[in-house]
CSV table of C-alpha atoms in Angstrom, one decimal:
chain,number,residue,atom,x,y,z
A,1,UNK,CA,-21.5,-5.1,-14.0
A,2,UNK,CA,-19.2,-6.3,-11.7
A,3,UNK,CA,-15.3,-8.2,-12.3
A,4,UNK,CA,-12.9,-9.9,-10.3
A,5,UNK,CA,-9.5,-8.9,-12.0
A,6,UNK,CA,-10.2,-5.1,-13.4
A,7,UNK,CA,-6.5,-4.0,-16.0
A,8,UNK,CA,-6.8,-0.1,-15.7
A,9,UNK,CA,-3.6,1.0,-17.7
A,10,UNK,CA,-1.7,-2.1,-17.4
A,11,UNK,CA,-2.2,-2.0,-13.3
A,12,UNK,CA,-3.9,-5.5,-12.2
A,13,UNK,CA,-6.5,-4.3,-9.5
A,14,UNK,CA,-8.3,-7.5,-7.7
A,15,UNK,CA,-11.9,-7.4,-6.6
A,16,UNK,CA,-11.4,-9.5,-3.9
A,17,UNK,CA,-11.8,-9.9,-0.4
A,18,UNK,CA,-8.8,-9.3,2.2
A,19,UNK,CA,-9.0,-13.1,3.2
A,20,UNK,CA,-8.7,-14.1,-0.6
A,21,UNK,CA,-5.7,-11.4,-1.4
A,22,UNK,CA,-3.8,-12.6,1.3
A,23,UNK,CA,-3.9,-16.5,0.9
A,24,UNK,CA,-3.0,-15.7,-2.6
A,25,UNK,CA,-0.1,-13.7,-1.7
A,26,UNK,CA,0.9,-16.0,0.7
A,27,UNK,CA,1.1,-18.8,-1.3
A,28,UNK,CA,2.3,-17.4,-4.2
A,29,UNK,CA,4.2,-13.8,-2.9
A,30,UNK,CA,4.7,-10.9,-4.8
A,31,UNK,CA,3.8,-7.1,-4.4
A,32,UNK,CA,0.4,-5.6,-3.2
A,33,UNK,CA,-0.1,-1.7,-4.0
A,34,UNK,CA,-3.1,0.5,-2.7
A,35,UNK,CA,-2.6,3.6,-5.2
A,36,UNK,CA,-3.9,6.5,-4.2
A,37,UNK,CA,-5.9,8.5,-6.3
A,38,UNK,CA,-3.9,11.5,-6.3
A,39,UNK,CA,-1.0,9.2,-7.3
A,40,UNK,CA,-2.8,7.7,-10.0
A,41,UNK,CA,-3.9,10.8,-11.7
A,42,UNK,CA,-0.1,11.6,-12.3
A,43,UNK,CA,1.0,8.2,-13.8
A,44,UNK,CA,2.0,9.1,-17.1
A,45,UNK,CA,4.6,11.6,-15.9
A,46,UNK,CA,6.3,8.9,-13.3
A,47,UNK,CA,7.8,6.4,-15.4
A,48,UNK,CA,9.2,4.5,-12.4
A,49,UNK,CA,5.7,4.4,-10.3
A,50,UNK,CA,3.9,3.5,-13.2
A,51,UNK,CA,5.9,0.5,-14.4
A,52,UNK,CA,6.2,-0.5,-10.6
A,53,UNK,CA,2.3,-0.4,-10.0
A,54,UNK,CA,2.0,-2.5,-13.5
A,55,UNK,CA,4.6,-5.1,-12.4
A,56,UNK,CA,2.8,-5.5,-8.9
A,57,UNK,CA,1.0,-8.4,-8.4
A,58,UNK,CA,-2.1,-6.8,-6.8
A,59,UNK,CA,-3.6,-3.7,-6.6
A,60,UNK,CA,-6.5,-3.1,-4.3
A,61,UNK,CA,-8.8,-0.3,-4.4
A,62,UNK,CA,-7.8,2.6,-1.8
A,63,UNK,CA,-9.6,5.3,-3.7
A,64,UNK,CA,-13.0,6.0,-3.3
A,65,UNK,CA,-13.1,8.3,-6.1
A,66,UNK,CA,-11.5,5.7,-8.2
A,67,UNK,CA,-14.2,3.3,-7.8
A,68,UNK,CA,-17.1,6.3,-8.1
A,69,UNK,CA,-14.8,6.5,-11.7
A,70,UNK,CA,-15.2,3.3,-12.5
A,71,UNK,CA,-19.2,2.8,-11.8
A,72,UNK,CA,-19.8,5.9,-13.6
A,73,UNK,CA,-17.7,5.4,-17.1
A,74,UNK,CA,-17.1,1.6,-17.1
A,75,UNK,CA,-20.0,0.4,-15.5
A,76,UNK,CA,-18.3,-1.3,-13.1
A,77,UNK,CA,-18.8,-1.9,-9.7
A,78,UNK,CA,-16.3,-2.8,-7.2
A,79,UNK,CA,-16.3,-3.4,-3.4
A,80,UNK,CA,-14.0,-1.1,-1.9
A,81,UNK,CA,-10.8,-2.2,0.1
A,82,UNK,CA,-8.4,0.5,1.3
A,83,UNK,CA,-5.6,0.3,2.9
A,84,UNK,CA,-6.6,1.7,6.1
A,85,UNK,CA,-8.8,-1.3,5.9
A,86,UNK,CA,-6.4,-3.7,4.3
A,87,UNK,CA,-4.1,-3.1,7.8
A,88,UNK,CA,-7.5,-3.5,10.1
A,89,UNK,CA,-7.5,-7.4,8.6
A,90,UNK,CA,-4.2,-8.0,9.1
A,91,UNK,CA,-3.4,-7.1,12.1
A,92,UNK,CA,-6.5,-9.7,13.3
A,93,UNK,CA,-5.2,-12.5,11.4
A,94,UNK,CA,-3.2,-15.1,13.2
A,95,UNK,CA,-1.4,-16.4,10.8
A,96,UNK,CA,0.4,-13.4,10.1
A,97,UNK,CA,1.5,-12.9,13.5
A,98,UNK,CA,4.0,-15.5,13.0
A,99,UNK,CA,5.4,-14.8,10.4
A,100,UNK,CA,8.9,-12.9,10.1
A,101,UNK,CA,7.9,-9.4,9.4
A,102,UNK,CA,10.0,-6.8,8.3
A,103,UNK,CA,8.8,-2.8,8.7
A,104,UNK,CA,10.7,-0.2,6.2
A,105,UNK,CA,9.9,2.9,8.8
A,106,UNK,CA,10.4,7.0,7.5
A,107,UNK,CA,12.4,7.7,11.0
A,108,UNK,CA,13.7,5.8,14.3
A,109,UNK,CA,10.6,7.2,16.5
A,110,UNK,CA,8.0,5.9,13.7
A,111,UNK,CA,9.7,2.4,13.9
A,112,UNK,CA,9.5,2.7,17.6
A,113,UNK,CA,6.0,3.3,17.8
A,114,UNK,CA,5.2,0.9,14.8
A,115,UNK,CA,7.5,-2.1,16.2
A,116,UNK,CA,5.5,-1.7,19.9
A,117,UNK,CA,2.2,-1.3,18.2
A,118,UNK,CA,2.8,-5.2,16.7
A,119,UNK,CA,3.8,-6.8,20.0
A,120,UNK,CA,0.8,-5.8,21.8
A,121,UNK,CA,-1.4,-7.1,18.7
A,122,UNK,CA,1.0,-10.7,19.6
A,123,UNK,CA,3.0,-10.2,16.2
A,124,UNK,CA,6.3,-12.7,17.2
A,125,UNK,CA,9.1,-12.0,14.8
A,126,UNK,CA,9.4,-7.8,13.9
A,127,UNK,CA,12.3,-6.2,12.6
A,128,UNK,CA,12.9,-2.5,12.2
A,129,UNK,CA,14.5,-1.3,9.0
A,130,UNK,CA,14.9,3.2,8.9
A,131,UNK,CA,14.6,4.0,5.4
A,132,UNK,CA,17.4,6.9,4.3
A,133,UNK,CA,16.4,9.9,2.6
A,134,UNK,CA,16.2,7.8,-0.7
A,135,UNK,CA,17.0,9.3,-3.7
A,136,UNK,CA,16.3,7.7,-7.5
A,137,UNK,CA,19.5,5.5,-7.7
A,138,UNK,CA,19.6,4.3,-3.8
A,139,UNK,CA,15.6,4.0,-4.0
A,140,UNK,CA,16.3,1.1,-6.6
A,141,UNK,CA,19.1,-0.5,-4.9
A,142,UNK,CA,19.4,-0.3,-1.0
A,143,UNK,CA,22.2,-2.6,-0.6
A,144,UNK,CA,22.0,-2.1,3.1
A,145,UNK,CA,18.8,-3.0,3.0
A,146,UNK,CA,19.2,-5.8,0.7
A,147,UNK,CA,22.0,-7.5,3.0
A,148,UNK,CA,19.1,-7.0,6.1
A,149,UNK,CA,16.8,-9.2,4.0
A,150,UNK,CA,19.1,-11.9,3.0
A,151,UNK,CA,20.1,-12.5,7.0
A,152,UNK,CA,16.7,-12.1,8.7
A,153,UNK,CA,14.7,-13.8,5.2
A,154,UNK,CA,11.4,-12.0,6.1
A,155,UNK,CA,8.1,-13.9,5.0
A,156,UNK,CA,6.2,-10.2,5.1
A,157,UNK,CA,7.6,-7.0,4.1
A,158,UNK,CA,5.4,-3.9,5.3
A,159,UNK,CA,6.9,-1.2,4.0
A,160,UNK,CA,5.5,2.6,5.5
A,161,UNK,CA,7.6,5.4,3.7
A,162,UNK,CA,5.7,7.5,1.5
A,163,UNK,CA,3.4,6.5,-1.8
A,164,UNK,CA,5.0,6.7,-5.2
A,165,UNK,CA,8.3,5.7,-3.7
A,166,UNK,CA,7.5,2.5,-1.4
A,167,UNK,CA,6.2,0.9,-4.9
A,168,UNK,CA,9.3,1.8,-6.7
A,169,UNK,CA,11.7,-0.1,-3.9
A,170,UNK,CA,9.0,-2.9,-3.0
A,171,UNK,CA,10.1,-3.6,-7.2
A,172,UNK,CA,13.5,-3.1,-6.4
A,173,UNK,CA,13.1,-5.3,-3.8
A,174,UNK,CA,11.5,-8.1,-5.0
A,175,UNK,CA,13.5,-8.1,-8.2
A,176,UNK,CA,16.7,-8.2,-5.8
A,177,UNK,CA,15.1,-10.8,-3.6
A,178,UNK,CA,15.9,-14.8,-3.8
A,179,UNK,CA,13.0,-15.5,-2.0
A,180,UNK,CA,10.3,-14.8,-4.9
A,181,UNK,CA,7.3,-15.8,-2.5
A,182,UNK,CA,8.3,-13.2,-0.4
A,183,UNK,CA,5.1,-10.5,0.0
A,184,UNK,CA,5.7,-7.0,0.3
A,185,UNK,CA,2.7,-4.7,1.3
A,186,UNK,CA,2.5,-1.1,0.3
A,187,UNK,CA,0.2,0.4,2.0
A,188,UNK,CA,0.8,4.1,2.3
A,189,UNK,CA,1.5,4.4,6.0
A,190,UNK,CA,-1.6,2.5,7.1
A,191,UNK,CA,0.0,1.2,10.2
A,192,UNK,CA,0.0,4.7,11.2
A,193,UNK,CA,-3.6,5.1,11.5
A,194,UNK,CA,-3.8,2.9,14.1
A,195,UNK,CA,-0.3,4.0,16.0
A,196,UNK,CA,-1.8,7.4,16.1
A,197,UNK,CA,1.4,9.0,13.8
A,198,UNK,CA,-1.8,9.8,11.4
A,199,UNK,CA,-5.0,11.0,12.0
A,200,UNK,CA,-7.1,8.1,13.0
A,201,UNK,CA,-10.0,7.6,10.3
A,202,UNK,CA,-12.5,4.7,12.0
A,203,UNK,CA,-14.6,2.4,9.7
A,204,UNK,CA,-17.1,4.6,9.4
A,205,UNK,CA,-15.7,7.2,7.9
A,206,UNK,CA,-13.7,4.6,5.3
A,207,UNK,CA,-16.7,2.8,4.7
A,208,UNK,CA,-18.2,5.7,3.0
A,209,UNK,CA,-15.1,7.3,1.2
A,210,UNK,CA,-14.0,9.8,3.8
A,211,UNK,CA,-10.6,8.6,4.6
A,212,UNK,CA,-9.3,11.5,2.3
A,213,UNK,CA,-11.8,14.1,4.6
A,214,UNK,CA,-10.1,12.9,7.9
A,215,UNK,CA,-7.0,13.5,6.9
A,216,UNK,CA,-7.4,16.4,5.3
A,217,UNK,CA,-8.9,18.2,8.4
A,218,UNK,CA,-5.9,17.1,10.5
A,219,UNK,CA,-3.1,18.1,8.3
A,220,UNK,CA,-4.9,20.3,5.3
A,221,UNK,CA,-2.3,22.3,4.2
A,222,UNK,CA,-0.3,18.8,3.5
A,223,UNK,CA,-3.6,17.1,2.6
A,224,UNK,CA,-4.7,19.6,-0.2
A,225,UNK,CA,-2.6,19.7,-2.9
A,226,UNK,CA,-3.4,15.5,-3.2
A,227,UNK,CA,-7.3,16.2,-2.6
A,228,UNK,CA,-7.1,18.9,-6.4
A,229,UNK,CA,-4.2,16.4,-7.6
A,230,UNK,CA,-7.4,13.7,-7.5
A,231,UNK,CA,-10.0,15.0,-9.3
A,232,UNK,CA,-7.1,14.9,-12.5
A,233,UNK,CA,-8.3,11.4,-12.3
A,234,UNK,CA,-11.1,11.8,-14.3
A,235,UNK,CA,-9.1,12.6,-17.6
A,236,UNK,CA,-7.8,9.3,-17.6
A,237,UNK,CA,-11.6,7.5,-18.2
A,238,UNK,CA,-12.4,10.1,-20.6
């Protein structure tokens, strides 16, 4: 069996192309999440993630394993779109490219990279926004950032700190925000599979759910914890 609009917990996760999410978020703005599995095993013991993923507008499916999850207890199949391949889309659609963008970076040097990476894919209008070292109250209201918004009024917001806390201030954000068509992409720190700040994956290997193998060879002391975080997963089908 197969669904467009899948409610998993309260999360909204759309079975839909990339060209489909993004006119839709376009037109009507709002929050995109790409929850990882590791992330999403751990949901009932982060109150803020959880209501932040449920208040998102869409949610596509990074995880692999999440969709094996869903074929196997649900009988439900889904088409895969990650957000390794979520950030391959965008950055070779042209009407994003002129569009004011605005990149929430984890340091200086990451913004560096990510804000050169967009001019030589012909992005016109990107600003550079270092995120602190957020804790729980400045995570939900970064007045700094907040004032940046309101003067440069950014169309996009990609935002590349960390999971589980780049949903929590995209929310912040967009409940803060006068401009309610305003999109705001969380997508782990796609943009750095492409700069090079991550291990590069390749289609391939995300095609046929080994994103999470790639990564965890290049950094697998970091990686492994998430990898045995993931397989918690399955407690919440059964």
């Amino acid at each position: 069996m197969s669904s467009n609009i899948i409610n998993f917990k309260g999360i909204k996760f759309y079975n839909y192309s990339f060209d489909k999410i993004l006119k839709k978020l376009i037109a009507k703005g709002g929050i995109l999440v790409a929850p990882a599995a590791s992330s999403l095993s751990t949901i009932y013991e982060k109150k803020d993630y959880f209501n932040a993923l449920k208040s998102s507008r869409i949610a596509i499916f990074d995880s692999g394993y999440f969709c094996i999850l869903l074929r196997v207890f649900k009988n439900i199949k889904v088409k895969k779109l990650s957000g390794y391949l979520f950030m391959k889309h965008f950055l070779e659609t042209a009407i994003v490219k002129k569009k004011i963008i605005l990149l929430i970076n984890p340091s200086p040097s990451a913004g560096k990279k990510n804000l050169k990476f967009l001019n030589s894919k012909k992005f016109k209008f990107v600003f550079n926004y270092t995120a602190p070292n957020y804790d729980k109250t400045h995570l939900l209201y970064d007045k700094k950032l907040f004032n940046l918004i309101d003067k440069i009024k950014p169309k996009i917001i990609l935002i590349n700190i960390g999971g589980e806390k780049q949903e929590v201030l995209a929310h912040s954000i967009y409940r803060n925000s006068k401009d309610k068509k305003i999109c705001i992409l969380c997508l782990g720190a796609a943009i750095a599979f492409f700069t090079g700040e991550q291990a590069r994956i390749g289609s391939a290997f995300d095609r046929f759910y080994l994103g999470w193998f790639i990564r965890w060879i290049g950094a697998p002391v970091k990686y492994w914890p998430r990898v045995i975080s993931s397989f918690q997963l399955i407690k919440l089908f059964i």
